Coordinates of C-alpha atoms and ligand atoms in Angstrom, one line a residue:
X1 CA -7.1 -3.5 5.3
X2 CA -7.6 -5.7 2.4
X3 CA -10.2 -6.6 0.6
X4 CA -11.2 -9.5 -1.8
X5 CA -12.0 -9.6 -5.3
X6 CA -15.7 -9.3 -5.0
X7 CA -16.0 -6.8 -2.0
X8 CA -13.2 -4.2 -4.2
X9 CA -15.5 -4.5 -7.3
X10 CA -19.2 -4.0 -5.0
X11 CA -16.9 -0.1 -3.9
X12 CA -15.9 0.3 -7.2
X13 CA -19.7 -0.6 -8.8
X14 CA -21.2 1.9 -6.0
X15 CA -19.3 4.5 -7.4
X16 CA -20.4 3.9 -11.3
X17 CA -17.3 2.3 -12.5
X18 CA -18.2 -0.4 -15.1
X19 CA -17.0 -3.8 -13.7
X20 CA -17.0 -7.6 -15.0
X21 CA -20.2 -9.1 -13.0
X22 CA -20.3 -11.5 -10.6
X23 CA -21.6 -13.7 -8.1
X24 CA -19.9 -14.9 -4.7
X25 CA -20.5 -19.2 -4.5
X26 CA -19.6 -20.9 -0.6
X27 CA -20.1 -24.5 -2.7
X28 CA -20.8 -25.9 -5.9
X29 CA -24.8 -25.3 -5.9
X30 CA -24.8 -22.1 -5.1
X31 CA -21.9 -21.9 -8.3
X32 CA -24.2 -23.4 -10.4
X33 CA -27.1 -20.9 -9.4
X34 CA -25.0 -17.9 -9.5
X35 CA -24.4 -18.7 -13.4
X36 CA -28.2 -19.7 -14.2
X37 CA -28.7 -16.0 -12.7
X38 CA -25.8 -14.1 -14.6
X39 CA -27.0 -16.0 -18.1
X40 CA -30.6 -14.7 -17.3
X41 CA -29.0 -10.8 -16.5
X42 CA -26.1 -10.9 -18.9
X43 CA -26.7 -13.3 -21.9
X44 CA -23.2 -15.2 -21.3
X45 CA -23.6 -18.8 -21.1
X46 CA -20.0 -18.9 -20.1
X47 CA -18.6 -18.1 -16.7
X48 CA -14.7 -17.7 -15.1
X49 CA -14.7 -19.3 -12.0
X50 CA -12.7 -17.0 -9.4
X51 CA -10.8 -18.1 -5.9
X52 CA -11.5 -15.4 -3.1
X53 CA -8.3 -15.2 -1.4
X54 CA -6.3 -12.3 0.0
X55 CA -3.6 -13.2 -2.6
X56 CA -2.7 -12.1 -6.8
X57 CA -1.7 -14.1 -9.1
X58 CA -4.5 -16.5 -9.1
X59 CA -4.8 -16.8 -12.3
X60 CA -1.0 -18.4 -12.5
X61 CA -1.4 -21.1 -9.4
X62 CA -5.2 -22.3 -11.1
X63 CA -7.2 -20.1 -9.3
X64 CA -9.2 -18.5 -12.3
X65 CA -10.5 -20.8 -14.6
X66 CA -13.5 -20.6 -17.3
X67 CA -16.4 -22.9 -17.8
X68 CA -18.0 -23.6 -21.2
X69 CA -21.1 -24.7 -19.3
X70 CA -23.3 -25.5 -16.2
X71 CA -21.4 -28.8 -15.9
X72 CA -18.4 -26.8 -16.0
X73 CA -19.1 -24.6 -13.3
X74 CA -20.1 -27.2 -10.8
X75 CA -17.1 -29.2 -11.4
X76 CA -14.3 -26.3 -11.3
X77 CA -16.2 -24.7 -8.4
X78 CA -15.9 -27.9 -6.9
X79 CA -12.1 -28.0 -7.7
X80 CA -11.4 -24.6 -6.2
X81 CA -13.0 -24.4 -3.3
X82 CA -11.2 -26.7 -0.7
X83 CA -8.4 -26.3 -2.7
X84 CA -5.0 -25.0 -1.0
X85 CA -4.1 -22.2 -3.7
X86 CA -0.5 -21.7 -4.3
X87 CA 0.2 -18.7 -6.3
X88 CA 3.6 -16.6 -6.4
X89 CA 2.2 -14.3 -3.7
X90 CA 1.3 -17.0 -1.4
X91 CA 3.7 -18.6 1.2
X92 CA 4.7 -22.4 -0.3
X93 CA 1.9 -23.9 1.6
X94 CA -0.6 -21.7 -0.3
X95 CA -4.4 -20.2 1.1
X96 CA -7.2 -22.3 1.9
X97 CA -10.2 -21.3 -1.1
X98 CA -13.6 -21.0 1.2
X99 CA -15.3 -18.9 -1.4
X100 CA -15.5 -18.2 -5.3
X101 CA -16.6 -15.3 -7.3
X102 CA -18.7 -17.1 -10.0
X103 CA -18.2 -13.8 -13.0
X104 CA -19.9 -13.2 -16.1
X105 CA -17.3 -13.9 -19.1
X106 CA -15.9 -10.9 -21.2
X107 CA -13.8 -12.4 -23.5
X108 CA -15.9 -13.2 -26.1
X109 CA -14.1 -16.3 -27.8
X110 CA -11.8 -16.2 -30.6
X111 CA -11.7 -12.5 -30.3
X112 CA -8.4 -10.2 -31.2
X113 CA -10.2 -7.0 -30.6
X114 CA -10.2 -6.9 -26.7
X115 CA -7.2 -5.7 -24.8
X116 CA -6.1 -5.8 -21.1
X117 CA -4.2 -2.5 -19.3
X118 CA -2.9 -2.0 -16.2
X119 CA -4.3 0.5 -13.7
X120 CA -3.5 1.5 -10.2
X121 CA -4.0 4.1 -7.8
X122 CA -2.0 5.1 -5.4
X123 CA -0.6 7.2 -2.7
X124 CA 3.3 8.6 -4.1
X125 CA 4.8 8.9 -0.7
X126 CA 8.1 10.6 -2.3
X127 CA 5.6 13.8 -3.8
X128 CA 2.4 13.4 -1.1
X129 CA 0.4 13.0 -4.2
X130 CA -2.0 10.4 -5.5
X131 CA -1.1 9.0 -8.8
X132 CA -2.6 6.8 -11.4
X133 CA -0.2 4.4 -12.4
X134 CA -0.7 2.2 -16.1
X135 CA 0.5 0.7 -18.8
X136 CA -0.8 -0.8 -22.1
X137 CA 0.7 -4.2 -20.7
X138 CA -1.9 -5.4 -18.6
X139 CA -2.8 -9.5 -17.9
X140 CA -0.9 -11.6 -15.7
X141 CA 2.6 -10.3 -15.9
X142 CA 3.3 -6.9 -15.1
X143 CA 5.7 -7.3 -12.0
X144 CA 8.0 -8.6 -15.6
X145 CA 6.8 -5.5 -17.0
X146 CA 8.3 -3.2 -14.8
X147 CA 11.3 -5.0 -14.2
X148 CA 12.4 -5.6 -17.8
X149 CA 10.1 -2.7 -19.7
X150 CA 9.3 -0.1 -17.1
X151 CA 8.9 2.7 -19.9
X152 CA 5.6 1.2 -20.7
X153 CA 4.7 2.0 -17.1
X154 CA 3.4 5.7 -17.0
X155 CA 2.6 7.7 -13.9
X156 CA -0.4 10.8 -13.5
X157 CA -0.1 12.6 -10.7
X158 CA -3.0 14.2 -9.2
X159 CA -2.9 17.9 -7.5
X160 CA -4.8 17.3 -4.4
X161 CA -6.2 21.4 -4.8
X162 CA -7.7 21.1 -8.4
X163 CA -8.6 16.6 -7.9
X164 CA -8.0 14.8 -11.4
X165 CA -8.5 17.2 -14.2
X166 CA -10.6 16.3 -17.7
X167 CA -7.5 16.5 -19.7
X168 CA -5.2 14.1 -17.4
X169 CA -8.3 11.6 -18.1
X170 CA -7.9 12.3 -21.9
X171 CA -3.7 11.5 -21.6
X172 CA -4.1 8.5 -19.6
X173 CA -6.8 7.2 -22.3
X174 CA -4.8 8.7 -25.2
X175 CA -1.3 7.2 -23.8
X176 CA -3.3 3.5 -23.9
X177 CA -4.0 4.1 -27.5
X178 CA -7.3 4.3 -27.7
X179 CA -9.9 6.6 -30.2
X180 CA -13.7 7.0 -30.3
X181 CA -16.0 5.1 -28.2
X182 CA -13.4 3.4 -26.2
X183 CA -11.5 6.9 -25.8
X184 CA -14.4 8.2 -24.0
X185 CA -15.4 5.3 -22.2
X186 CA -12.0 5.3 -20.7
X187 CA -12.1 8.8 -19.5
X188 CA -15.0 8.3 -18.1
X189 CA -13.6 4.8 -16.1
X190 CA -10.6 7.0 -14.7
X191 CA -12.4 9.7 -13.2
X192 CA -15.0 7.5 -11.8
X193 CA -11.9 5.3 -10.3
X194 CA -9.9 8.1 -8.9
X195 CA -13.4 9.2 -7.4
X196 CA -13.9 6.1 -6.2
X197 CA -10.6 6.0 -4.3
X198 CA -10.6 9.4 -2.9
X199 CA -14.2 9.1 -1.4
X200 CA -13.7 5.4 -0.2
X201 CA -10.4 6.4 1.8
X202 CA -8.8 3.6 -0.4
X203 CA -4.4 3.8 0.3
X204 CA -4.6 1.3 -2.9
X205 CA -6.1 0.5 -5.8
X206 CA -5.0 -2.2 -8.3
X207 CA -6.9 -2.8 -11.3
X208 CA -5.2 -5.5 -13.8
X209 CA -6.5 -6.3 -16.2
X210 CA -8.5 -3.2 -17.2
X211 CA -10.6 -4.9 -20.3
X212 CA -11.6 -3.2 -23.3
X213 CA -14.3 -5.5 -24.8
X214 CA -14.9 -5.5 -28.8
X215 CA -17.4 -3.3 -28.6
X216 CA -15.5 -1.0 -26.9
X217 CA -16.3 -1.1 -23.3
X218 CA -13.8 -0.2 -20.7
X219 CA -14.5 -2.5 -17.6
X220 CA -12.6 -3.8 -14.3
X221 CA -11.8 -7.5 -14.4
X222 CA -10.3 -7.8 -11.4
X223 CA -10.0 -5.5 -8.7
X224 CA -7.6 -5.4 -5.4
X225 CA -8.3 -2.7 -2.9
X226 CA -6.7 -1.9 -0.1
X227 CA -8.4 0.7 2.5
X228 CA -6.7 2.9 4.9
X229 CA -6.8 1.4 8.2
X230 CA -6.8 4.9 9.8
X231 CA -10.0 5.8 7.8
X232 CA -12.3 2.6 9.1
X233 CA -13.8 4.3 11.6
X234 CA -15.6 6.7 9.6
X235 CA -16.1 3.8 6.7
X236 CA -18.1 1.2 8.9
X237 CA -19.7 -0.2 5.8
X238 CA -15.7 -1.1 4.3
X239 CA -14.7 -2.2 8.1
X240 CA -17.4 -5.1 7.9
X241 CA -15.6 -6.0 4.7
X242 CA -12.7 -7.3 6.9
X243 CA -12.3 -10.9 6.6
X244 CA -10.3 -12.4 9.6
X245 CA -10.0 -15.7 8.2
X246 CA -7.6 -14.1 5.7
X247 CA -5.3 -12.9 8.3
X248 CA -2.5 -14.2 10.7
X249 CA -4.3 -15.1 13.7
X250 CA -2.0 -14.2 15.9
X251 CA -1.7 -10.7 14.0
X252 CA -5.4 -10.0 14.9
X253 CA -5.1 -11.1 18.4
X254 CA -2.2 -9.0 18.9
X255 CA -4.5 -5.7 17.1
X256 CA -7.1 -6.5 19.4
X257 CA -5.2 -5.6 22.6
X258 CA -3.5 -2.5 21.3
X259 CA -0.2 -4.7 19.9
X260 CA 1.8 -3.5 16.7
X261 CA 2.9 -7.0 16.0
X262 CA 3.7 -8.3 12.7
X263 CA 5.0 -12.1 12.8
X264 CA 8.3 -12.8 10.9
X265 CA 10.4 -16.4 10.3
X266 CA 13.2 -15.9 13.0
X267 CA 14.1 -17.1 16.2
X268 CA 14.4 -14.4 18.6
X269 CA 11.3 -12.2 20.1
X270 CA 11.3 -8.8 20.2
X271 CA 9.3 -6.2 22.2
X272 CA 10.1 -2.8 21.7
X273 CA 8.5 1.0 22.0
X274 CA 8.2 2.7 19.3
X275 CA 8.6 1.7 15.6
X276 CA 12.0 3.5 14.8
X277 CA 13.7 1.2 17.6
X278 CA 12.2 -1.7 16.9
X279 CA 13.7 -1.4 13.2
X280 CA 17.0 -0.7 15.3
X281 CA 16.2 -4.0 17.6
X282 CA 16.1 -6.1 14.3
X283 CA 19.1 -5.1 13.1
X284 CA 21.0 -6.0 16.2
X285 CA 19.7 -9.6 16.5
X286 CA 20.5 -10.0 13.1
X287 CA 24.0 -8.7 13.9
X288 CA 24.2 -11.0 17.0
X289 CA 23.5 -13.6 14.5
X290 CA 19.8 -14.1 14.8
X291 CA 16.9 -13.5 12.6
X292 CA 14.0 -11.4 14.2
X293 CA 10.9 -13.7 14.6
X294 CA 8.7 -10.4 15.1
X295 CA 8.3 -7.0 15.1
X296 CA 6.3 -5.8 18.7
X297 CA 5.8 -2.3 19.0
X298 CA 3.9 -2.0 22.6
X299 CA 3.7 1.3 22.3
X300 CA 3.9 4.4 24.9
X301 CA 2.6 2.2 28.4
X302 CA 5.1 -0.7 28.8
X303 CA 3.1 -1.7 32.1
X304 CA 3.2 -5.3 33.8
X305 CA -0.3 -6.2 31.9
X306 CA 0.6 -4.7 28.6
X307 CA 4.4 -6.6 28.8
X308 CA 2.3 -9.9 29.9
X309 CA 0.1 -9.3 26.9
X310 CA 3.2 -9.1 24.7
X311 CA 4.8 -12.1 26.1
X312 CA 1.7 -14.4 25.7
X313 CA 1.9 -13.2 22.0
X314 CA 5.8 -13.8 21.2
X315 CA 5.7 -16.9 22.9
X316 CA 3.0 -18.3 20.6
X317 CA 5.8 -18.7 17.8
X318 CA 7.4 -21.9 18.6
X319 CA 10.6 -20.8 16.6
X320 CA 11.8 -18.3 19.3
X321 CA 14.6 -19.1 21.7
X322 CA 15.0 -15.9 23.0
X323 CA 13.4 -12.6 23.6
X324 CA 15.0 -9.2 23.5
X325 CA 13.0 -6.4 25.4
X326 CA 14.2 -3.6 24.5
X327 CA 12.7 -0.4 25.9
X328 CA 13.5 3.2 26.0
X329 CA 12.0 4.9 29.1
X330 CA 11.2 8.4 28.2
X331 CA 7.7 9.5 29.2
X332 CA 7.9 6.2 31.1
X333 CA 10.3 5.7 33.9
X334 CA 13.0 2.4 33.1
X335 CA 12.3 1.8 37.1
X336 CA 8.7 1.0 36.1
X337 CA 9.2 -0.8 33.3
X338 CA 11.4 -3.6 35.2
X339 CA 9.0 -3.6 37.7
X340 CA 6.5 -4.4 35.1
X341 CA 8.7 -6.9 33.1
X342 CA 9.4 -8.8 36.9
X343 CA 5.5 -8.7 37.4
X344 CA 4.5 -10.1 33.9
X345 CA 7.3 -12.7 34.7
X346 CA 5.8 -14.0 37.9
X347 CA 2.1 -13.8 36.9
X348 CA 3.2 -16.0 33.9
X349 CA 5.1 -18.8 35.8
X350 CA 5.7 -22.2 33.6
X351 CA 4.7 -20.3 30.5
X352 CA 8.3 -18.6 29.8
X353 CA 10.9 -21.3 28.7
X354 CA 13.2 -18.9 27.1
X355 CA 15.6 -16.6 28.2
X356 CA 14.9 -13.1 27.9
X357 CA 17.4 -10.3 27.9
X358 CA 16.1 -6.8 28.9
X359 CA 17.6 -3.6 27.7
X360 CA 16.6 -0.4 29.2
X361 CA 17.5 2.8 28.7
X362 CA 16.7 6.1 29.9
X363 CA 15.3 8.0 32.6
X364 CA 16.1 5.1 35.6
X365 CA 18.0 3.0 33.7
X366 CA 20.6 2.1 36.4
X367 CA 17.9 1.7 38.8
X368 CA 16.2 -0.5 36.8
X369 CA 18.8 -2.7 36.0
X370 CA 19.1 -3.1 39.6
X371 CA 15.3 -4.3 40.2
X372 CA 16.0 -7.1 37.1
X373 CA 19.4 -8.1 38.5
X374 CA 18.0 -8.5 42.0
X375 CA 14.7 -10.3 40.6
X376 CA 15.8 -13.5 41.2
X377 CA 14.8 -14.2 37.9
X378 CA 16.1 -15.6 34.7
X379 CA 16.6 -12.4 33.3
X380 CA 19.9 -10.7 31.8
X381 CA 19.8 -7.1 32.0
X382 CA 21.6 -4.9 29.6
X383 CA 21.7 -0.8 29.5
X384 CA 23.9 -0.3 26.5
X385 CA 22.9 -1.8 22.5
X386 CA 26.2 -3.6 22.4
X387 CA 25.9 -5.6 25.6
X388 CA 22.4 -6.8 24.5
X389 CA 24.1 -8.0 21.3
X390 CA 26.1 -9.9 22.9
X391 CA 24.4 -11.6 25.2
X392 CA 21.6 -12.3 22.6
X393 CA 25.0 -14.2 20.9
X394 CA 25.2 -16.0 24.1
X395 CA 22.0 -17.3 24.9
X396 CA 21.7 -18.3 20.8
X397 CA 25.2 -20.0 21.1
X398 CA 24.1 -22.1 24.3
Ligands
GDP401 P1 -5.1 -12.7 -10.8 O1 -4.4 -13.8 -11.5 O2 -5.2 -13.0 -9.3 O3 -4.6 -11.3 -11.0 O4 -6.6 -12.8 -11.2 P2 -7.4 -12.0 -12.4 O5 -8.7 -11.6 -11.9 O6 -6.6 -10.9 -13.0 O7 -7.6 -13.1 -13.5 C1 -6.5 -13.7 -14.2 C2 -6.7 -13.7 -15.6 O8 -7.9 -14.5 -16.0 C3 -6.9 -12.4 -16.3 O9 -5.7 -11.7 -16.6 C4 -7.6 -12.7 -17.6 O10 -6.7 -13.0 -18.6 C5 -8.3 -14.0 -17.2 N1 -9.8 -13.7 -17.1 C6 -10.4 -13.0 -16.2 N2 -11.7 -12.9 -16.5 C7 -11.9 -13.6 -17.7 C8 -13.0 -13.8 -18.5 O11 -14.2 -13.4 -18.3 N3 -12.8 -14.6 -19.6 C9 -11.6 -15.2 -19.9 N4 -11.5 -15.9 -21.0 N5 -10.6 -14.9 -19.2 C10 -10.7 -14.1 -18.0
MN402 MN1 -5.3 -9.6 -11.8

């Protein structure tokens, strides 16, 4: 699950690491009193002006922006929020801006002493460790960074028996070139970090930039966190965090009845069990000339309700002409499944204007081919991969 700007820096403030300040503003007024109350805590008359969107590169489509003054602040609040923000992470149409983080300002002007790193923390899949992943070439650019330069990118991985040991701190702050006051202020932000992911079941951590100030404070300018979705049940204080609006809404209806679904640009539907054969199921269409507009993972019970569940949700994607079931019936008899897929199909009359080819295969599968053939219905049956190629060809060439 991801998190905003504001609700990553709140986890990473809770546990003690120092963060850039800030305030969250729904309009204009409440911008303008969010910076008359970080001038009264901070000092700072000047303020960046933030766009809370599930989204990086802000900063590049005109989503960050400073203000010199209270004027300032209520007219680039004004500006952002409402505004569609296109950034290179954001499809072309961009994210709608409902809320901005109104933050103290930490570049103090004219000033050649502060510098921005790059920090991350993350799961290494390839070695089951956690590492801390950073670079003296923080800011707005780093995806360049470790395309063109990835030797300035260095890696710290963390034994998970002994946790992040004092002198791996000392490397990562030594390897960023720091000395004295800055030197131990950046060992101290690591270890509170990598605290701060372990404890907050965090699967990501992306800090960039990582400021040192001119007088030599290590802080977190910006902060994307993302927490393990497995963890959220024992983290009820992050699962309130989610923010729906930020997510495909057909992706959260599908969550909320039990659906793997994960919407994609193509033209033909999928509904599969298990996550190794849908991969498979992608393929094929894309073989047979398609493009996948999904990826449906029902699961273990391919019943008529769970099958009429999955329908409803493929068929809200205009873009697909066909759907491809494709089912292995293991623990769960074929015979049932086509029962359930001829079910689903009657209680759904009108609502299915697409053909839809149904592979099955497994325990039944003959017998079950039978039940869809004999349905009456607009349903091609297929038992082996290749023949539901090919007829996903056909109905795409018709
Ligand atoms: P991103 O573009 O989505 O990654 O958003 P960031 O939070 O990283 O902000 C983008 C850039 O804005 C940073 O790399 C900084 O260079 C700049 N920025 C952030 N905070 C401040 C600030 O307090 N003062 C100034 N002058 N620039 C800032
Ligand atoms: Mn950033």
């Amino acid at each position: 699950m991801n998190l905003h700007e504001y609700q990553g820096k709140e986890i990473l403030a809770s546990f003690g690491v120092r963060i850039q300040r800030g305030i969250v503003a729904h309009n204009a007024n409440e911008a303008v009193a969010a910076a008359k109350k970080l001038t009264e805590e901070t000092g700072t008359g000047w303020h960046v002006i933030k766009a809370q969107v599930h989204a990086g590169g802000r900063g590049k489509g005109g989503g960050v922006k400073l203000a010199k003054n209270l004027k300032e602040v209520e007219e680039i609040a004004g500006q952002i929020i409402g505004m569609n923000l296109i950034t290179p992470q954001t499809s072309a149409e961009g994210k709608y801006v409902s809320k901005v983080l109104i933050a103290e300002d930490v570049y103090y002007p004219g000033d050649s002493e502060t510098s921005e790193f790059y920090m991350s923390v993350l799961l290494n899949r390839g070695t089951g460790r956690n590492m801390i992943m950073y670079s003296t070439e923080g800011g707005m650019d780093i995806e360049q960074v470790a395309e063109e330069t990835p030797h300035l990118i260095f890696n710290e991985e963390i034994d998970p028996a002994t946790g992040l040991l004092p002198f791996q701190a000392r490397k990562i702050a030594f390897n960023l070139g720091l000395t004295g006051t800055a030197f131990k202020e950046m060992t101290k932000f690591v270890a509170s970090l990598y605290k701060a992911y372990v404890e907050s079941d965090s699967s990501m951590f992306e800090i960039n930039p990582v400021l040192k100030t001119s007088d030599d404070k290590i802080m977190a300018v910006d902060a994307k966190v993302s927490i393990d979705d497995n963890a959220l049940f024992r983290r009820k204080e992050y699962a309130a965090m989610r923010d729906l609006s930020e997510e495909n809404p057909v992706e959260v209806e599908a969550g909320e009845v039990g659906l793997n679904y994960v919407d994609l640009d193509g033209n033909v539907g999928c509904m599969v069990n298990g996550a190794g054969l849908a991969m498979a199921t992608m393929d094929l269409i894309k073989m047979a000339g398609g493009e996948p507009a999904n990826f449906l993972d029902v699961g273990g019970t391919a019943d008529a309700k769970r099958v009429e569940e999955a329908f409803r949700i493929i068929l809200k994607d205009e873009a697909v002409k066909a759907i491809l079931v494709n089912i292995f019936g293991g623990i769960v008899r074929c015979d049932r499944v086509a029962n359930g897929i001829v079910e689903a199909y009657k209680n759904m009359g009108d609502a299915i204007k697409v053909p839809i080819i149904v592979r099955l295969q497994g325990t039944n599968a003959e017998l079950a081919k039978e039940i869809i053939d004999n349905s009456g219905l607009a349903v091609h049956s297929a038992v082996q991969f290749q023949e539901a190629a090919d007829k996903v060809k056909d109905v795409l060439a018709a």
